[in-house]
Amino acid sequence: MAAINVQNVTVQFGTQVVLDEASFEVGPDERLGFIGPNGTGKTTIFRLIAGELEPDLGVVTTAKSARIGYLKQEPEIGLSRTLHDEVGSVFDDLLQMEKRMHELSEEMAKLHDDPKLPELMVQYEKVNARFLAAGGYNFETRLNEILHGLGFSQADYELLMSALSGGQKCRAALAKLLLQDKPMLLLDEPTNHLDIDAVRWLEKFLCEHQGGAVIISHDRYLLDRLAQRIIELERRKIYSFPGNYSNYAQVKELRLLTEQREFEKDQAFLKKEREFIAKHMAGQRTKEAQGRRTRLERRLREGEFVTETSAKAKRTKLNFEQSTASAKRSGQVALRCDELAKRYDKKQLFADLMIQVSVGERFGITGPNGTGKSTLLKIIMNQVAQDAGTVELNPALHIGYYDQEHSELDEGRTVIEEIRSASKGMSEASARSLLAQYLFHGDDVFKEVRKLSGGEQSRVRLAKLILQEPDMLILDEPTNHLDIPSREVLEDALLGYTGTILVISHDRYFLDRIVDRLLVIRREGHQVYNGNYSFYIEQIEREQANKKEPAKKKQIKRTDKENKPKRKSSIFDRYGVDELEAMIIDHEEQLGLLHEKFGDPEINKDPEALEELKEKVEALERELAEIDEAWQERAEMDSL
């Protein structure tokens, strides 16, 4: 039985039809990828399933067993508590039970031989049984695991939610949702605001999730790893494709080729028929022409002809042109960084960084947030000063630079004015032609830049970059805010570009398609890999599988480890992740058994025995916290 069933749903906002008789089902354990250009109605589908919106026509049903957890792109979340307490509010019932157990144990300790003691013991046993059944002794471990996995540090726990950035609030909302253990998840762009490590962690979490998920995402790598089926929303209709994103892309390409051939054939037939009808309506063959017109109108009404092709089929290929006077010889050095270092306050971003990029090479940079990737590009562009080391950028190269801040756009201009300002003497017709390649059609070109979405502004900036005819592209997260069709337009253009590329990205699919070498910057150090993102993952997985080999520790160059504040050493630091996890499980089981002893009449009659039991519990809880802290640190080290 389907967990979610959308049947012949039509939704209209004003005069705009968003969904037209859309239908699909989701099985209880099925993981679906949901794709389509921005603004086509994907979030509307989620709102229908969540009951926030009613369809104009059609029916949306969910199975009673399909308890749904819904992550919105801009989730609502409390701001008055700390991060730990807001995310931990998922466990408010458990915390209330734990509080009640402590209250009962205190009362029992005072009563001794009082007649009320047996009644309190029964109450304690009932609360403790519910506490155990609900996982009461491991909720803090689960909380730590998810917050840590989504990129929060222990120091973040006590920050007020109101003081967090928008991205951190979104991650906190995702943590709350994952802790609720809902069988069916609706995730609207869950990887927004996640760095490359957090996305990998989320993938693993969702792979192990006992239930189903529908995921709206532009992250094609994630859809390749998770999706069992792809649902595409295009031209107000729903289309289903078996398998992951890569399989969808292959099948879709074949469908588009077939559709284009049918479109061209049908258009030729329609043109010929209309010409015949127009020519003979007033002549000797009027009746024949009238008959043909009647048949043609009927066939058009019944949808026998392909009269529209998808946006992807119409997409024009972009070309990055290079200037004529430049250093193009293969093997020449485009960029050299020697012993480069940068620190902000007490935080060391990177040190002893050495890279060399040859002319014509495609060099990628990735890593967690806050490791100095954008700062590195700003140093290369002479916008920020390094603390040590040297940078040599080939002066013969004409550089095209794309930063994250959109700082080069004039928000007071229209889109077409902004484009024409980048190329003197450019005609309106030429500007319109270029903008059409970036999906700006009709009156879209007269929108003011300030009124554009983030994705639209990104497309304008990329169009301007083409006009510069650069020999070297330095790009900082160029796929941010772009939907999948726009990303593929950019990738196709970059694949045809013969110049040098230096690019920062968290988009793993993009990195796989575009780069030849990859610099990974982490808080603990950096390493250059002679391949794309998938090659890098293969290397680190091989290293993790061979932990005992001494060479493993030499793979990443250490930088600021000694500058990080060190916690107090523990006897548990020498154990591995698996051993620590086993200890955590064992301690939780011991705690459960000890708590059950609070219901023992003999112990409650003996104040000394009761006090000793309480001390054992407190000592075991302290030790569990110490093991958990050691586990977190070991897990972080092993993820490198």
XYZ file of C-alpha atoms in Angstrom:
640
model
C 0.000 0.000 0.000
C 1.278 3.476 -0.880
C 2.289 5.762 1.960
C 1.511 8.833 -0.178
C -0.899 8.965 -3.105
C -1.291 12.049 -5.318
C -4.114 11.521 -7.828
C -4.960 13.840 -10.743
C -4.100 16.974 -8.778
C -4.561 20.420 -10.301
C -3.448 23.595 -8.520
C -3.918 27.101 -9.846
C -2.745 30.398 -8.333
C -4.698 33.200 -9.976
C -4.396 32.649 -13.710
C -1.271 30.483 -13.391
C -1.741 26.709 -13.486
C 1.084 25.175 -11.406
C -0.001 21.520 -11.530
C -2.188 19.954 -14.189
C -3.627 16.525 -13.319
C -0.380 15.466 -11.592
C -0.241 11.921 -10.203
C 2.317 9.753 -8.409
C 2.657 7.367 -5.458
C 5.347 6.806 -2.819
C 5.867 3.442 -1.139
C 6.426 3.293 2.649
C 10.126 2.391 2.281
C 10.833 4.165 -0.997
C 13.387 6.956 -1.476
C 12.410 9.363 -4.242
C 14.376 12.215 -5.757
C 12.143 15.128 -6.769
C 13.567 17.423 -9.439
C 12.535 20.217 -11.785
C 13.503 23.814 -12.565
C 13.033 26.419 -9.846
C 9.519 27.795 -9.599
C 7.762 24.836 -11.212
C 5.818 23.770 -8.103
C 7.910 21.160 -6.275
C 7.385 22.844 -2.896
C 3.662 23.141 -3.702
C 3.528 19.319 -3.965
C 5.112 19.032 -0.499
C 2.620 21.505 0.968
C -0.225 19.440 -0.485
C 1.140 16.236 1.065
C 1.692 17.959 4.424
C -1.890 19.239 4.432
C -0.918 22.911 4.286
C -2.636 23.376 0.926
C -5.755 21.933 -0.685
C -5.803 21.009 -4.401
C -8.273 22.718 -6.709
C -8.959 19.332 -8.284
C -7.844 15.814 -7.451
C -6.999 14.035 -4.199
C -3.937 13.726 -1.960
C -4.033 10.885 0.591
C -1.530 9.539 3.116
C -1.635 6.208 4.914
C -2.388 6.308 8.638
C 0.937 4.624 9.349
C 2.844 7.246 7.316
C 3.753 9.714 10.051
C 5.344 12.494 8.012
C 8.256 14.732 8.937
C 8.480 17.827 6.732
C 11.601 19.958 6.368
C 10.858 23.291 4.704
C 13.464 25.419 2.935
C 12.837 28.150 5.520
C 11.774 26.141 8.562
C 10.063 27.602 11.613
C 12.126 27.083 14.737
C 12.161 28.477 18.285
C 14.659 31.242 19.020
C 14.508 31.656 22.794
C 16.493 28.549 23.826
C 20.048 27.410 23.272
C 20.898 25.195 20.301
C 21.162 22.142 22.575
C 17.852 22.791 24.305
C 15.930 23.708 21.135
C 17.046 20.595 19.259
C 16.750 18.549 22.450
C 13.147 19.711 22.866
C 12.308 16.694 20.689
C 12.975 14.709 23.879
C 10.880 16.891 26.212
C 8.735 13.879 27.183
C 11.841 11.876 28.057
C 13.285 14.749 30.046
C 10.040 15.064 31.997
C 10.137 11.322 32.733
C 13.756 11.566 33.848
C 12.887 14.509 36.102
C 9.971 12.556 37.581
C 12.224 9.553 38.260
C 14.661 11.762 40.175
C 11.790 13.266 42.177
C 10.435 9.815 43.054
C 13.865 8.525 44.065
C 14.323 11.550 46.354
C 10.933 10.944 47.951
C 11.645 7.236 48.424
C 14.966 8.036 50.076
C 13.151 10.138 52.682
C 10.252 7.779 53.452
C 12.056 4.507 54.402
C 9.357 2.438 56.196
C 6.499 4.801 55.419
C 3.326 3.071 54.134
C 3.417 5.293 51.036
C 6.726 3.763 49.932
C 5.287 0.774 47.970
C 3.002 3.104 46.010
C 5.970 5.341 45.077
C 7.980 2.288 44.065
C 5.209 1.184 41.694
C 5.102 4.686 40.210
C 8.874 4.666 39.757
C 8.831 1.265 38.036
C 6.145 2.414 35.588
C 7.972 5.642 34.706
C 11.299 3.829 34.392
C 9.764 1.192 32.094
C 8.405 3.910 29.783
C 11.743 5.716 29.943
C 13.637 2.576 28.932
C 11.196 1.706 26.130
C 11.568 5.212 24.669
C 15.381 4.973 24.583
C 15.823 7.205 27.597
C 19.446 6.313 28.241
C 20.753 7.050 24.755
C 18.921 10.207 23.669
C 21.849 12.463 24.552
C 24.158 10.268 22.477
C 21.758 10.484 19.524
C 21.523 14.253 19.955
C 25.306 14.590 19.930
C 25.687 12.299 16.927
C 23.251 14.284 14.770
C 24.429 17.761 15.815
C 28.046 16.727 15.264
C 27.183 15.108 11.925
C 25.520 18.314 10.714
C 28.609 20.363 11.483
C 27.935 21.766 14.968
C 30.713 21.758 17.562
C 30.312 21.266 21.312
C 30.966 24.990 21.751
C 27.872 25.751 19.627
C 25.538 23.935 22.028
C 25.146 26.875 24.422
C 24.605 29.516 21.720
C 21.154 31.068 21.689
C 19.138 30.164 18.603
C 18.479 33.859 18.018
C 22.249 34.417 17.636
C 22.702 31.728 14.964
C 22.960 32.478 11.244
C 20.143 31.568 8.872
C 22.084 28.543 7.667
C 22.722 27.325 11.228
C 19.015 27.639 12.039
C 18.180 25.527 8.999
C 20.669 22.880 10.116
C 19.177 22.924 13.630
C 15.711 22.390 12.142
C 17.049 19.437 10.141
C 18.593 17.976 13.315
C 15.228 18.237 15.122
C 13.468 16.503 12.259
C 15.962 13.627 12.064
C 15.697 13.046 15.821
C 11.917 12.617 15.588
C 12.253 9.253 13.788
C 9.307 9.901 11.473
C 8.787 6.996 9.032
C 8.241 9.255 5.992
C 10.437 12.308 5.372
C 9.693 15.214 3.042
C 12.983 17.065 2.624
C 12.977 20.338 0.665
C 16.595 21.080 -0.287
C 18.099 19.426 2.837
C 21.702 19.998 1.705
C 21.323 23.786 1.565
C 23.704 25.234 4.166
C 25.544 21.914 4.614
C 29.228 21.665 3.820
C 30.721 18.705 2.033
C 31.324 16.667 5.218
C 27.804 17.216 6.557
C 26.281 16.175 3.220
C 28.231 12.908 3.305
C 27.000 12.286 6.843
C 23.386 13.032 5.844
C 23.645 10.597 2.935
C 24.713 7.822 5.283
C 21.948 8.699 7.757
C 19.245 8.607 5.067
C 20.610 5.355 3.622
C 20.119 3.769 7.036
C 16.736 5.434 7.666
C 14.014 2.864 8.374
C 11.275 4.327 6.228
C 10.704 6.372 3.108
C 11.813 9.797 1.910
C 10.962 12.254 -0.836
C 13.859 14.637 -1.435
C 13.733 17.867 -3.434
C 17.342 18.554 -4.323
C 19.692 20.053 -6.893
C 22.455 17.821 -5.472
C 22.815 15.240 -8.236
C 25.528 13.313 -6.379
C 23.176 12.852 -3.414
C 20.366 11.761 -5.751
C 22.728 9.232 -7.321
C 23.532 7.767 -3.913
C 20.019 7.777 -2.424
C 17.243 7.846 -5.009
C 15.530 4.645 -6.084
C 13.280 6.607 -8.413
C 13.309 10.136 -9.842
C 10.126 12.191 -10.091
C 10.379 15.159 -12.436
C 7.952 18.078 -12.455
C 8.004 19.739 -15.857
C 5.431 21.793 -17.752
C 2.907 21.271 -14.916
C 3.077 17.468 -15.313
C 4.687 14.660 -13.311
C 7.069 12.182 -14.988
C 8.552 9.120 -13.273
C 11.958 7.572 -14.038
C 13.291 4.365 -12.417
C 16.694 4.422 -10.734
C 18.965 7.234 -9.601
C 19.796 10.595 -11.180
C 22.407 9.300 -13.643
C 19.948 6.715 -14.937
C 17.302 9.443 -15.219
C 19.709 11.638 -17.218
C 20.360 8.839 -19.741
C 16.691 7.912 -20.152
C 15.668 11.577 -20.330
C 18.210 12.285 -23.073
C 16.771 9.479 -25.198
C 13.238 10.745 -24.558
C 14.244 14.266 -25.540
C 15.796 13.087 -28.804
C 12.642 11.141 -29.622
C 10.453 14.067 -28.605
C 12.468 16.486 -30.744
C 12.194 14.230 -33.795
C 8.438 13.873 -33.265
C 8.111 17.622 -32.773
C 9.958 18.401 -36.012
C 7.976 15.785 -37.943
C 4.638 17.026 -36.555
C 5.485 20.673 -37.166
C 6.341 19.902 -40.795
C 3.030 18.042 -41.201
C 1.021 20.847 -39.542
C 2.685 23.459 -41.729
C 1.897 21.487 -44.881
C -1.745 20.922 -43.868
C -2.316 24.569 -42.953
C -0.789 25.730 -46.233
C -3.118 23.412 -48.173
C -6.161 24.610 -46.200
C -5.273 28.287 -46.709
C -4.676 27.759 -50.441
C -7.874 25.856 -51.256
C -10.504 27.246 -48.856
C -11.831 29.636 -51.506
C -11.186 27.488 -54.574
C -12.536 24.410 -56.304
C -11.304 22.159 -53.478
C -13.101 24.069 -50.684
C -14.935 21.020 -49.330
C -11.682 19.021 -49.170
C -9.965 21.938 -47.404
C -12.846 22.247 -44.916
C -12.719 18.522 -44.231
C -8.969 18.648 -43.632
C -9.398 21.635 -41.285
C -12.058 19.798 -39.260
C -9.894 16.667 -38.944
C -6.818 18.732 -38.067
C -8.638 20.682 -35.342
C -9.979 17.429 -33.865
C -6.526 15.810 -33.829
C -5.029 18.923 -32.222
C -7.721 18.886 -29.500
C -7.023 15.215 -28.806
C -3.293 15.922 -28.438
C -2.071 13.748 -31.296
C 0.768 16.127 -32.149
C 3.873 17.203 -30.218
C 3.404 20.972 -30.086
C 5.873 21.818 -27.312
C 9.346 20.616 -26.378
C 10.955 20.779 -22.953
C 13.206 23.622 -21.842
C 16.117 21.190 -21.797
C 15.601 20.306 -25.455
C 15.571 24.007 -26.352
C 18.671 24.800 -24.317
C 21.427 26.609 -26.193
C 25.025 25.666 -25.531
C 27.159 28.412 -23.990
C 30.727 29.118 -25.003
C 33.437 30.792 -22.939
C 35.590 32.599 -25.462
C 39.244 33.385 -24.706
C 41.132 36.565 -25.532
C 43.542 36.308 -28.458
C 46.607 37.762 -26.731
C 47.358 35.366 -23.875
C 49.638 32.657 -22.579
C 48.098 29.462 -23.933
C 51.020 27.155 -24.228
C 50.451 23.875 -22.460
C 52.774 23.396 -19.489
C 53.130 27.080 -18.641
C 52.423 27.933 -15.011
C 49.158 29.812 -14.490
C 49.388 29.996 -10.681
C 51.953 29.137 -8.022
C 51.447 29.411 -4.232
C 54.465 28.731 -1.981
C 54.312 28.256 1.807
C 51.080 30.262 1.948
C 49.567 30.924 5.391
C 46.612 32.881 6.715
C 45.221 33.375 10.214
C 42.272 35.363 11.516
C 42.658 36.285 15.181
C 43.599 32.999 16.861
C 42.204 30.800 14.108
C 44.688 29.346 11.645
C 42.956 28.832 8.307
C 45.852 27.189 6.506
C 49.656 27.100 6.633
C 52.475 25.873 4.377
C 50.022 25.656 1.481
C 51.789 24.892 -1.794
C 49.999 24.447 -5.116
C 50.920 24.866 -8.769
C 48.308 25.121 -11.528
C 49.362 24.779 -15.161
C 47.806 26.667 -18.076
C 44.799 24.696 -19.339
C 44.401 22.734 -16.092
C 41.091 22.347 -14.232
C 41.873 22.646 -10.524
C 39.178 22.237 -7.843
C 39.120 23.275 -4.175
C 36.742 21.836 -1.585
C 36.460 21.148 2.135
C 34.302 22.010 5.169
C 33.063 25.528 5.802
C 35.374 27.885 7.638
C 38.654 26.443 6.364
C 39.655 29.487 4.287
C 38.761 28.416 0.742
C 37.243 31.779 -0.284
C 40.008 33.601 1.563
C 42.556 31.698 -0.531
C 40.952 32.965 -3.745
C 40.893 36.522 -2.388
C 44.607 36.239 -1.608
C 45.237 35.021 -5.153
C 43.205 37.971 -6.506
C 45.183 40.371 -4.252
C 42.058 41.379 -2.327
C 43.344 40.018 1.009
C 46.934 39.898 2.261
C 48.485 36.586 3.277
C 50.415 36.236 6.549
C 53.257 34.303 4.942
C 54.299 32.830 1.632
C 54.074 34.019 -1.956
C 51.529 34.000 -4.787
C 52.484 34.214 -8.471
C 49.637 34.662 -10.945
C 50.701 34.603 -14.598
C 50.441 38.271 -15.712
C 49.832 37.307 -19.331
C 46.494 35.693 -18.426
C 43.225 37.609 -18.607
C 41.362 36.582 -15.425
C 37.595 36.161 -15.080
C 36.691 36.153 -11.353
C 33.344 35.040 -9.896
C 32.984 35.651 -6.156
C 30.159 34.686 -3.791
C 29.076 38.208 -2.833
C 27.558 39.360 -6.163
C 29.538 42.540 -5.471
C 30.086 43.437 -9.127
C 26.361 43.789 -9.943
C 24.682 47.199 -10.054
C 21.324 46.559 -8.390
C 19.794 49.684 -9.904
C 20.198 48.448 -13.473
C 17.924 46.162 -15.419
C 19.226 42.769 -16.492
C 19.798 43.870 -20.086
C 21.510 47.115 -18.973
C 23.842 45.104 -16.735
C 24.802 42.807 -19.610
C 25.330 45.626 -22.132
C 27.508 47.493 -19.608
C 29.968 44.585 -19.716
C 30.502 44.852 -23.486
C 30.706 48.271 -25.131
C 28.722 48.561 -28.323
C 26.683 45.415 -27.665
C 23.300 45.662 -29.381
C 20.024 44.946 -27.597
C 19.410 42.012 -29.937
C 22.793 40.460 -29.062
C 22.193 41.003 -25.345
C 18.755 39.386 -25.591
C 20.254 36.425 -27.458
C 22.867 35.869 -24.748
C 20.330 36.265 -21.922
C 17.989 33.764 -23.568
C 20.746 31.185 -23.126
C 20.519 31.913 -19.399
C 16.728 31.510 -19.390
C 15.854 35.237 -19.432
C 13.048 35.630 -21.951
C 10.639 38.397 -22.919
C 10.117 41.016 -20.217
C 12.496 39.146 -17.853
C 15.366 41.164 -19.366
C 13.836 44.400 -18.027
C 13.710 43.268 -14.387
C 15.871 45.269 -11.975
C 18.831 43.327 -10.625
C 17.763 44.045 -7.025
C 14.484 42.210 -7.641
C 16.103 39.031 -8.940
C 16.379 35.829 -6.935
C 19.806 34.527 -5.921
C 19.757 32.050 -8.804
C 18.783 34.723 -11.329
C 21.573 37.021 -10.132
C 24.030 34.147 -10.472
C 22.943 33.600 -14.069
C 23.448 37.310 -14.873
C 26.954 37.201 -13.396
C 27.871 34.117 -15.413
C 26.606 35.784 -18.586
C 28.813 38.804 -17.827
C 31.755 36.502 -17.240
C 31.401 35.062 -20.753
C 31.682 38.549 -22.226
C 35.072 39.088 -20.578
C 36.712 36.413 -22.778
C 38.947 35.228 -19.901
C 41.966 32.951 -20.262
C 41.600 31.796 -16.662
C 38.386 31.412 -14.698
C 38.561 31.770 -10.904
C 35.157 30.693 -9.602
C 33.881 30.676 -6.009
C 30.849 28.362 -5.678
C 29.438 29.104 -9.163
C 26.591 26.568 -8.815
C 25.122 28.122 -5.650
C 21.462 29.088 -6.205
C 21.376 27.380 -9.599
C 18.842 24.657 -10.368
C 19.915 21.499 -12.204
C 19.234 22.754 -15.763
C 21.262 25.923 -15.079
C 24.104 23.895 -13.560
C 24.221 21.672 -16.606
C 24.334 24.710 -18.915
C 27.338 25.971 -16.954
C 29.049 22.579 -16.884
C 28.646 22.081 -20.613
C 30.184 25.524 -21.194
C 33.127 24.766 -18.886
C 33.718 21.372 -20.511
C 34.121 23.154 -23.849
C 36.393 25.838 -22.382
C 40.099 25.390 -23.211
C 41.471 27.875 -20.673
C 42.502 27.397 -17.044
C 39.916 26.813 -14.309
C 40.381 27.319 -10.574
C 37.077 26.603 -8.817
C 35.753 26.226 -5.259
C 32.703 24.008 -4.991
C 30.689 21.825 -2.618
C 28.820 20.401 -5.623
C 30.334 16.940 -5.880
C 28.682 16.094 -9.201
C 30.101 19.340 -10.627
C 33.576 18.514 -9.273
C 33.422 15.054 -10.811
C 32.569 16.443 -14.246
C 34.892 19.457 -14.305
C 38.138 19.093 -12.315
C 41.330 17.133 -13.004
C 42.951 17.750 -9.604
C 41.437 18.583 -6.225
C 42.774 20.489 -3.218
C 40.958 19.442 -0.033
C 41.375 21.938 2.815
C 40.386 20.767 6.277
C 40.820 22.259 9.734
C 43.602 19.763 10.374
C 45.480 20.381 7.145
C 45.311 20.066 3.375
C 46.088 17.624 0.594
C 46.089 17.705 -3.223
C 44.565 14.679 -4.983
C 45.347 13.905 -8.632
C 41.765 13.277 -9.636
C 38.180 14.446 -9.171
C 35.914 14.213 -6.114
C 35.099 10.517 -6.530
C 38.829 9.753 -6.796
C 39.360 11.660 -3.511
C 36.607 9.644 -1.787
C 38.119 6.383 -3.033
C 41.465 7.423 -1.546
C 40.156 8.331 1.906
C 37.955 5.229 2.068
C 40.997 3.130 1.227
C 42.932 4.910 3.969
C 40.163 4.287 6.494
C 40.098 0.608 5.540
C 43.826 0.405 6.283
C 44.002 2.349 9.536
C 46.856 0.276 10.859
C 49.193 1.297 8.071
C 51.561 4.055 9.234
C 51.377 5.765 5.848
C 47.768 6.678 6.555
C 48.794 9.361 8.995
C 51.006 11.014 6.384
C 48.212 11.682 3.884
C 47.074 15.012 5.368
C 49.506 17.778 6.207
C 48.861 19.043 9.752
C 48.496 22.768 10.286
C 46.574 24.134 13.238
C 46.034 21.015 15.345
C 48.380 22.231 18.051
C 46.581 25.573 18.126
C 43.170 24.057 18.863
C 42.087 24.197 22.531
C 42.728 20.775 24.020
C 40.275 19.070 26.311
C 41.493 17.225 29.363
C 43.023 13.874 28.402
C 41.018 10.752 29.202
C 41.803 7.082 29.668
C 39.274 6.445 26.908
C 41.260 8.381 24.292
C 43.240 5.294 23.338
C 40.174 3.355 22.174
C 38.767 3.287 18.655
C 35.267 4.303 17.526
C 33.856 0.755 17.576
C 35.227 0.075 21.047
C 33.842 3.354 22.386
C 30.430 2.662 20.844
C 30.377 -0.730 22.579
C 31.252 0.985 25.884
C 28.428 3.502 25.413
C 25.907 0.681 24.851
C 27.243 -1.220 27.874
C 27.067 1.848 30.150
C 23.534 2.625 29.037
C 22.472 -0.937 29.824
C 24.147 -0.721 33.258
C 22.340 2.533 33.962
C 19.043 0.905 33.085
C 19.695 -1.937 35.522
C 20.748 0.436 38.296
C 17.647 2.565 37.838
C 15.512 -0.551 38.173
C 17.039 -1.086 41.640
C 15.402 2.112 42.856
C 12.206 0.023 42.863
C 13.735 -2.589 45.250
C 11.969 -2.393 48.669
C 15.044 -3.624 50.557
C 17.252 -0.881 49.121
C 14.667 1.802 49.870
C 14.531 0.684 53.493
C 18.319 1.136 53.798
C 19.429 4.819 53.534
C 23.076 3.866 53.118
C 22.335 1.398 50.322
C 20.110 3.972 48.606
C 22.825 6.635 48.827
C 25.410 4.183 47.483
C 23.091 3.357 44.544
C 22.693 7.055 43.735
C 26.475 7.557 43.811
C 26.951 4.597 41.434
C 24.418 6.066 39.015
C 26.048 9.506 39.101
C 29.532 8.022 38.617
C 28.341 5.909 35.700
C 26.630 8.945 34.105
C 29.856 10.970 34.415
C 31.849 8.147 32.855
C 29.307 7.813 30.051
C 29.649 11.522 29.297
C 33.457 11.142 29.178
C 33.217 8.144 26.829
C 30.765 10.058 24.630
C 33.166 13.005 24.380
C 36.034 10.676 23.461
C 33.801 9.004 20.852
C 32.969 12.376 19.257
C 36.638 13.341 18.988
C 37.665 9.918 17.637
C 34.793 9.939 15.102
C 35.905 13.372 13.876
C 39.514 12.200 13.484
C 38.457 9.043 11.630
C 36.353 11.060 9.173
C 39.476 12.786 7.817
